[in-house]
Amino acid sequence: MQRIVDGIAYEGKTLDDCFDVRVWECNGHREISARPVVEWTELGPAPDWSHLADDAKRAEWAAADEAERKEKNALRNARRAKTMCRRFIKANGFNELATLTYRENQTDERRAKEDARRWFRRMGDLIPGFGYCAGYEPQKRGAWHVHAAIHRLPAHVDVKKRMPNGDWKTFKVEGWRLGTMVWRAIVGKDNGMCFIGGKGPGAKKARNSLAKMAAYVAKYITKHYEMVPEGKQRYSHSQGVAVPDSVVERLVRMSLRDLISMCFWCEDGERVVDHRIGRFKDSYYLCTEAEPPGLWSLAV
């Protein structure tokens, strides 16, 4: 592979026996990833073919290069945000899914994010310690909806309501009903739903594992990365536990088989959530989590 940086050409060579291993641990979760090291060699000044083209063609080349740069940056930023979103959910122990939807074909992304922000704020007013991490997705029909990882809602929540005579009365509302009640107060009566536990088979499977839930919410960040303007936030979250950095170690003179044997780490009381070799057979990823007794199924 080759690349040009500031007019200088470089050639990259993937080292088959040298890997950078990253280990991230927090709150009973562990992520281990290993990728081969790429060694770059400077080749010298890159050939300049611009004198062979007219101004229009040079402008066309420059525009194509800029478009490619933006595309790569957008994907790189989306992947970074996806990782941070997933780890924020794990670090803060969000163990419930909530999906906010519109009945109308609401296609305004800005409005969807503002409505979600108001929902998160009102839920926080009603439930002490309420936290969240959310991703946003357009449906096939164009309407936006929100996927959020939250703390499991209490069975009942006390809600105050002003009566016709001006007095305030407290009502007990079931936790799973509260989300829709608050959401409809924002988007309009019968104009939307809040599905606690998520919506669809993918969400139901994710509920069996906090790590799977984190991956489920985070995947929407890269799913539509090209729709997010450069510099705009790709997900939102409440204040919470700071996400620690990964620890990086370089392993040399090692085959992929030996690398996997060394990196596989799952202690008693933990379970494997994800365990795979990259599609090019040169990288490895392992995700484990502590087994919460009595909270989730033992099935991986």
GROMACS .gro file of C-alpha atoms in nm:
model
  300
    1MET     CA    1   0.000   0.000   0.000
    2GLN     CA    2   0.111   0.355  -0.067
    3ARG     CA    3   0.015   0.701   0.051
    4ILE     CA    4   0.125   1.057  -0.015
    5VAL     CA    5   0.169   1.301   0.274
    6ASP     CA    6   0.268   1.662   0.201
    7GLY     CA    7   0.406   1.564  -0.138
    8ILE     CA    8   0.616   1.276  -0.003
    9ALA     CA    9   0.537   0.917  -0.108
   10TYR     CA   10   0.540   0.635   0.148
   11GLU     CA   11   0.505   0.261   0.110
   12GLY     CA   12   0.348   0.052   0.384
   13LYS     CA   13   0.424  -0.311   0.455
   14THR     CA   14   0.211  -0.522   0.689
   15LEU     CA   15   0.425  -0.722   0.931
   16ASP     CA   16   0.285  -1.074   0.962
   17ASP     CA   17   0.451  -1.145   1.297
   18CYS     CA   18   0.407  -0.811   1.476
   19PHE     CA   19   0.081  -0.699   1.641
   20ASP     CA   20  -0.044  -0.405   1.846
   21VAL     CA   21  -0.272  -0.541   2.120
   22ARG     CA   22  -0.519  -0.310   2.296
   23VAL     CA   23  -0.686  -0.408   2.622
   24TRP     CA   24  -0.975  -0.208   2.767
   25GLU     CA   25  -1.133  -0.296   3.103
   26CYS     CA   26  -1.406  -0.128   3.306
   27ASN     CA   27  -1.699  -0.227   3.527
   28GLY     CA   28  -1.659  -0.601   3.468
   29HIS     CA   29  -1.618  -0.563   3.091
   30ARG     CA   30  -1.312  -0.636   2.880
   31GLU     CA   31  -1.232  -0.570   2.514
   32ILE     CA   32  -0.915  -0.705   2.355
   33SER     CA   33  -0.823  -0.625   1.996
   34ALA     CA   34  -0.510  -0.707   1.798
   35ARG     CA   35  -0.407  -0.569   1.460
   36PRO     CA   36  -0.092  -0.621   1.256
   37VAL     CA   37   0.164  -0.342   1.258
   38VAL     CA   38   0.217  -0.153   0.932
   39GLU     CA   39   0.573  -0.034   0.873
   40TRP     CA   40   0.600   0.277   0.654
   41THR     CA   41   0.905   0.357   0.439
   42GLU     CA   42   0.966   0.696   0.280
   43LEU     CA   43   1.011   0.671  -0.098
   44GLY     CA   44   1.085   1.037  -0.169
   45PRO     CA   45   0.895   1.314  -0.347
   46ALA     CA   46   0.577   1.190  -0.512
   47PRO     CA   47   0.553   1.226  -0.893
   48ASP     CA   48   0.382   1.547  -0.999
   49TRP     CA   49   0.160   1.493  -1.301
   50SER     CA   50  -0.030   1.819  -1.269
   51HIS     CA   51   0.163   1.983  -1.555
   52LEU     CA   52   0.007   1.730  -1.793
   53ALA     CA   53  -0.346   1.856  -1.726
   54ASP     CA   54  -0.529   2.183  -1.773
   55ASP     CA   55  -0.676   2.391  -1.490
   56ALA     CA   56  -1.017   2.224  -1.515
   57LYS     CA   57  -0.871   1.874  -1.486
   58ARG     CA   58  -0.647   1.974  -1.193
   59ALA     CA   59  -0.950   2.121  -1.016
   60GLU     CA   60  -1.138   1.797  -1.081
   61TRP     CA   61  -0.853   1.593  -0.931
   62ALA     CA   62  -0.835   1.822  -0.628
   63ALA     CA   63  -1.211   1.793  -0.570
   64ALA     CA   64  -1.195   1.413  -0.594
   65ASP     CA   65  -0.905   1.402  -0.346
   66GLU     CA   66  -1.093   1.627  -0.103
   67ALA     CA   67  -1.409   1.415  -0.129
   68GLU     CA   68  -1.207   1.101  -0.059
   69ARG     CA   69  -1.039   1.267   0.239
   70LYS     CA   70  -1.374   1.371   0.387
   71GLU     CA   71  -1.519   1.024   0.334
   72LYS     CA   72  -1.226   0.859   0.513
   73ASN     CA   73  -1.237   1.112   0.797
   74ALA     CA   74  -1.613   1.065   0.839
   75LEU     CA   75  -1.579   0.687   0.863
   76ARG     CA   76  -1.281   0.713   1.100
   77ASN     CA   77  -1.466   0.959   1.326
   78ALA     CA   78  -1.778   0.742   1.322
   79ARG     CA   79  -1.581   0.434   1.424
   80ARG     CA   80  -1.414   0.627   1.706
   81ALA     CA   81  -1.753   0.757   1.825
   82LYS     CA   82  -1.898   0.406   1.805
   83THR     CA   83  -1.625   0.275   2.034
   84MET     CA   84  -1.669   0.560   2.282
   85CYS     CA   85  -2.048   0.516   2.285
   86ARG     CA   86  -2.021   0.142   2.344
   87ARG     CA   87  -1.770   0.185   2.626
   88PHE     CA   88  -1.967   0.466   2.791
   89ILE     CA   89  -2.268   0.234   2.814
   90LYS     CA   90  -2.056  -0.041   2.969
   91ALA     CA   91  -1.877   0.192   3.210
   92ASN     CA   92  -2.206   0.333   3.339
   93GLY     CA   93  -2.390   0.001   3.357
   94PHE     CA   94  -2.691   0.098   3.147
   95ASN     CA   95  -2.897  -0.222   3.151
   96GLU     CA   96  -3.219  -0.131   2.969
   97LEU     CA   97  -3.312  -0.030   2.615
   98ALA     CA   98  -3.555   0.245   2.517
   99THR     CA   99  -3.666   0.323   2.161
  100LEU     CA  100  -3.844   0.652   2.089
  101THR     CA  101  -4.054   0.658   1.771
  102TYR     CA  102  -4.290   0.892   1.588
  103ARG     CA  103  -4.626   0.797   1.443
  104GLU     CA  104  -4.602   1.076   1.187
  105ASN     CA  105  -4.334   1.064   0.920
  106GLN     CA  106  -4.105   1.301   1.109
  107THR     CA  107  -3.796   1.346   0.888
  108ASP     CA  108  -3.631   1.643   1.063
  109GLU     CA  109  -3.315   1.517   1.236
  110ARG     CA  110  -3.272   1.838   1.435
  111ARG     CA  111  -3.625   1.813   1.576
  112ALA     CA  112  -3.576   1.445   1.663
  113LYS     CA  113  -3.262   1.524   1.863
  114GLU     CA  114  -3.430   1.819   2.037
  115ASP     CA  115  -3.736   1.608   2.126
  116ALA     CA  116  -3.507   1.336   2.259
  117ARG     CA  117  -3.310   1.589   2.463
  118ARG     CA  118  -3.633   1.712   2.623
  119TRP     CA  119  -3.739   1.354   2.697
  120PHE     CA  120  -3.407   1.275   2.865
  121ARG     CA  121  -3.428   1.592   3.073
  122ARG     CA  122  -3.786   1.526   3.189
  123MET     CA  123  -3.711   1.164   3.271
  124GLY     CA  124  -3.416   1.289   3.476
  125ASP     CA  125  -3.649   1.525   3.665
  126LEU     CA  126  -3.880   1.235   3.751
  127ILE     CA  127  -3.621   0.965   3.824
  128PRO     CA  128  -3.316   1.056   4.038
  129GLY     CA  129  -2.991   0.937   3.885
  130PHE     CA  130  -3.143   0.877   3.540
  131GLY     CA  131  -2.871   0.841   3.276
  132TYR     CA  132  -2.856   0.755   2.909
  133CYS     CA  133  -2.649   0.709   2.595
  134ALA     CA  134  -2.835   0.745   2.265
  135GLY     CA  135  -2.789   0.690   1.892
  136TYR     CA  136  -3.019   0.817   1.617
  137GLU     CA  137  -3.145   0.640   1.304
  138PRO     CA  138  -3.378   0.720   1.011
  139GLN     CA  139  -3.631   0.449   0.930
  140LYS     CA  140  -3.692   0.329   0.575
  141ARG     CA  141  -3.988   0.567   0.546
  142GLY     CA  142  -3.758   0.855   0.646
  143ALA     CA  143  -3.884   0.915   1.000
  144TRP     CA  144  -3.618   0.941   1.270
  145HIS     CA  145  -3.620   0.735   1.586
  146VAL     CA  146  -3.393   0.713   1.888
  147HIS     CA  147  -3.218   0.412   2.041
  148ALA     CA  148  -3.106   0.471   2.398
  149ALA     CA  149  -2.939   0.263   2.666
  150ILE     CA  150  -3.064   0.366   3.010
  151HIS     CA  151  -3.070   0.237   3.365
  152ARG     CA  152  -3.352  -0.006   3.431
  153LEU     CA  153  -3.662   0.191   3.525
  154PRO     CA  154  -3.822   0.153   3.870
  155ALA     CA  155  -4.147  -0.041   3.896
  156HIS     CA  156  -4.341   0.277   3.981
  157VAL     CA  157  -4.267   0.649   3.967
  158ASP     CA  158  -4.449   0.924   4.158
  159VAL     CA  159  -4.581   1.185   3.914
  160LYS     CA  160  -4.750   1.508   4.022
  161LYS     CA  161  -5.045   1.644   3.823
  162ARG     CA  162  -5.231   1.973   3.865
  163MET     CA  163  -5.603   1.914   3.914
  164PRO     CA  164  -5.882   2.139   3.774
  165ASN     CA  165  -5.919   2.309   4.113
  166GLY     CA  166  -5.551   2.407   4.109
  167ASP     CA  167  -5.435   2.152   4.364
  168TRP     CA  168  -5.150   1.910   4.293
  169LYS     CA  169  -5.209   1.537   4.324
  170THR     CA  170  -4.949   1.260   4.316
  171PHE     CA  171  -5.010   0.952   4.103
  172LYS     CA  172  -4.809   0.633   4.082
  173VAL     CA  173  -4.720   0.551   3.721
  174GLU     CA  174  -4.571   0.220   3.614
  175GLY     CA  175  -4.213   0.269   3.499
  176TRP     CA  176  -4.265   0.115   3.155
  177ARG     CA  177  -4.565   0.346   3.091
  178LEU     CA  178  -4.382   0.659   3.202
  179GLY     CA  179  -4.158   0.674   2.895
  180THR     CA  180  -4.450   0.692   2.650
  181MET     CA  181  -4.641   0.935   2.873
  182VAL     CA  182  -4.347   1.179   2.877
  183TRP     CA  183  -4.270   1.127   2.507
  184ARG     CA  184  -4.629   1.203   2.401
  185ALA     CA  185  -4.630   1.514   2.617
  186ILE     CA  186  -4.346   1.633   2.391
  187VAL     CA  187  -4.442   1.507   2.044
  188GLY     CA  188  -4.821   1.519   2.077
  189LYS     CA  189  -5.097   1.284   2.188
  190ASP     CA  190  -5.087   0.947   2.009
  191ASN     CA  191  -4.799   1.074   1.794
  192GLY     CA  192  -4.536   0.832   1.916
  193MET     CA  193  -4.430   0.553   2.148
  194CYS     CA  194  -4.149   0.473   2.386
  195PHE     CA  195  -4.069   0.103   2.374
  196ILE     CA  196  -3.897  -0.001   2.694
  197GLY     CA  197  -3.690  -0.306   2.614
  198GLY     CA  198  -3.636  -0.182   2.260
  199LYS     CA  199  -3.826  -0.273   1.946
  200GLY     CA  200  -3.767  -0.569   1.717
  201PRO     CA  201  -3.586  -0.905   1.751
  202GLY     CA  202  -3.241  -0.746   1.760
  203ALA     CA  203  -3.332  -0.540   2.064
  204LYS     CA  204  -3.481  -0.840   2.245
  205LYS     CA  205  -3.160  -1.040   2.199
  206ALA     CA  206  -2.951  -0.744   2.317
  207ARG     CA  207  -3.139  -0.732   2.647
  208ASN     CA  208  -2.971  -1.058   2.753
  209SER     CA  209  -2.633  -0.888   2.779
  210LEU     CA  210  -2.520  -0.538   2.871
  211ALA     CA  211  -2.229  -0.572   2.628
  212LYS     CA  212  -2.465  -0.672   2.345
  213MET     CA  213  -2.692  -0.383   2.437
  214ALA     CA  214  -2.399  -0.143   2.413
  215ALA     CA  215  -2.306  -0.281   2.070
  216TYR     CA  216  -2.671  -0.261   1.956
  217VAL     CA  217  -2.700   0.110   2.035
  218ALA     CA  218  -2.350   0.199   1.914
  219LYS     CA  219  -2.390   0.034   1.572
  220TYR     CA  220  -2.627   0.309   1.456
  221ILE     CA  221  -2.341   0.558   1.473
  222THR     CA  222  -2.157   0.397   1.181
  223LYS     CA  223  -2.469   0.271   1.003
  224HIS     CA  224  -2.550   0.619   0.872
  225TYR     CA  225  -2.218   0.796   0.926
  226GLU     CA  226  -2.232   0.970   0.587
  227MET     CA  227  -2.544   1.161   0.699
  228VAL     CA  228  -2.363   1.337   0.984
  229PRO     CA  229  -2.194   1.665   0.881
  230GLU     CA  230  -1.825   1.702   0.966
  231GLY     CA  231  -1.779   1.825   1.322
  232LYS     CA  232  -2.132   1.732   1.436
  233GLN     CA  233  -2.194   1.503   1.734
  234ARG     CA  234  -2.288   1.147   1.638
  235TYR     CA  235  -2.444   1.044   1.967
  236SER     CA  236  -2.548   1.199   2.296
  237HIS     CA  237  -2.516   1.094   2.658
  238SER     CA  238  -2.566   1.214   3.012
  239GLN     CA  239  -2.287   1.286   3.255
  240GLY     CA  240  -2.149   0.971   3.406
  241VAL     CA  241  -1.847   0.757   3.483
  242ALA     CA  242  -1.539   0.858   3.284
  243VAL     CA  243  -1.433   0.602   3.024
  244PRO     CA  244  -1.076   0.479   3.082
  245ASP     CA  245  -0.823   0.449   2.800
  246SER     CA  246  -0.699   0.124   2.652
  247VAL     CA  247  -0.360  -0.021   2.741
  248VAL     CA  248  -0.149  -0.090   2.430
  249GLU     CA  249   0.130  -0.346   2.400
  250ARG     CA  250   0.327  -0.452   2.091
  251LEU     CA  251   0.394  -0.825   2.048
  252VAL     CA  252   0.664  -0.936   1.803
  253ARG     CA  253   0.774  -1.263   1.643
  254MET     CA  254   0.434  -1.420   1.692
  255SER     CA  255   0.190  -1.597   1.460
  256LEU     CA  256  -0.181  -1.515   1.464
  257ARG     CA  257  -0.252  -1.857   1.615
  258ASP     CA  258  -0.013  -1.792   1.904
  259LEU     CA  259  -0.149  -1.438   1.940
  260ILE     CA  260  -0.506  -1.564   1.985
  261SER     CA  261  -0.391  -1.820   2.240
  262MET     CA  262  -0.215  -1.546   2.437
  263CYS     CA  263  -0.496  -1.288   2.410
  264PHE     CA  264  -0.788  -1.515   2.495
  265TRP     CA  265  -0.881  -1.409   2.848
  266CYS     CA  266  -1.203  -1.517   3.016
  267GLU     CA  267  -1.196  -1.577   3.390
  268ASP     CA  268  -1.437  -1.770   3.611
  269GLY     CA  269  -1.761  -1.578   3.646
  270GLU     CA  270  -1.721  -1.419   3.302
  271ARG     CA  271  -1.868  -1.505   2.964
  272VAL     CA  272  -1.760  -1.449   2.605
  273VAL     CA  273  -1.982  -1.200   2.424
  274ASP     CA  274  -1.791  -1.177   2.096
  275HIS     CA  275  -1.487  -1.369   1.971
  276ARG     CA  276  -1.374  -1.344   1.609
  277ILE     CA  277  -1.091  -1.323   1.357
  278GLY     CA  278  -1.099  -1.034   1.109
  279ARG     CA  279  -1.223  -1.096   0.755
  280PHE     CA  280  -0.868  -1.071   0.618
  281LYS     CA  281  -0.748  -1.334   0.869
  282ASP     CA  282  -0.493  -1.094   1.018
  283SER     CA  283  -0.667  -0.942   1.323
  284TYR     CA  284  -0.849  -1.059   1.635
  285TYR     CA  285  -1.120  -0.930   1.869
  286LEU     CA  286  -1.248  -1.060   2.202
  287CYS     CA  287  -1.523  -0.914   2.420
  288THR     CA  288  -1.613  -1.053   2.763
  289GLU     CA  289  -1.833  -0.943   3.051
  290ALA     CA  290  -1.897  -1.046   3.408
  291GLU     CA  291  -2.193  -1.279   3.448
  292PRO     CA  292  -2.454  -1.088   3.656
  293PRO     CA  293  -2.619  -1.356   3.873
  294GLY     CA  294  -2.995  -1.366   3.842
  295LEU     CA  295  -3.017  -1.068   3.608
  296TRP     CA  296  -2.960  -1.207   3.260
  297SER     CA  297  -2.969  -1.542   3.089
  298LEU     CA  298  -2.653  -1.752   3.100
  299ALA     CA  299  -2.670  -1.803   2.723
  300VAL     CA  300  -2.409  -1.620   2.518
   0.00000   0.00000   0.00000
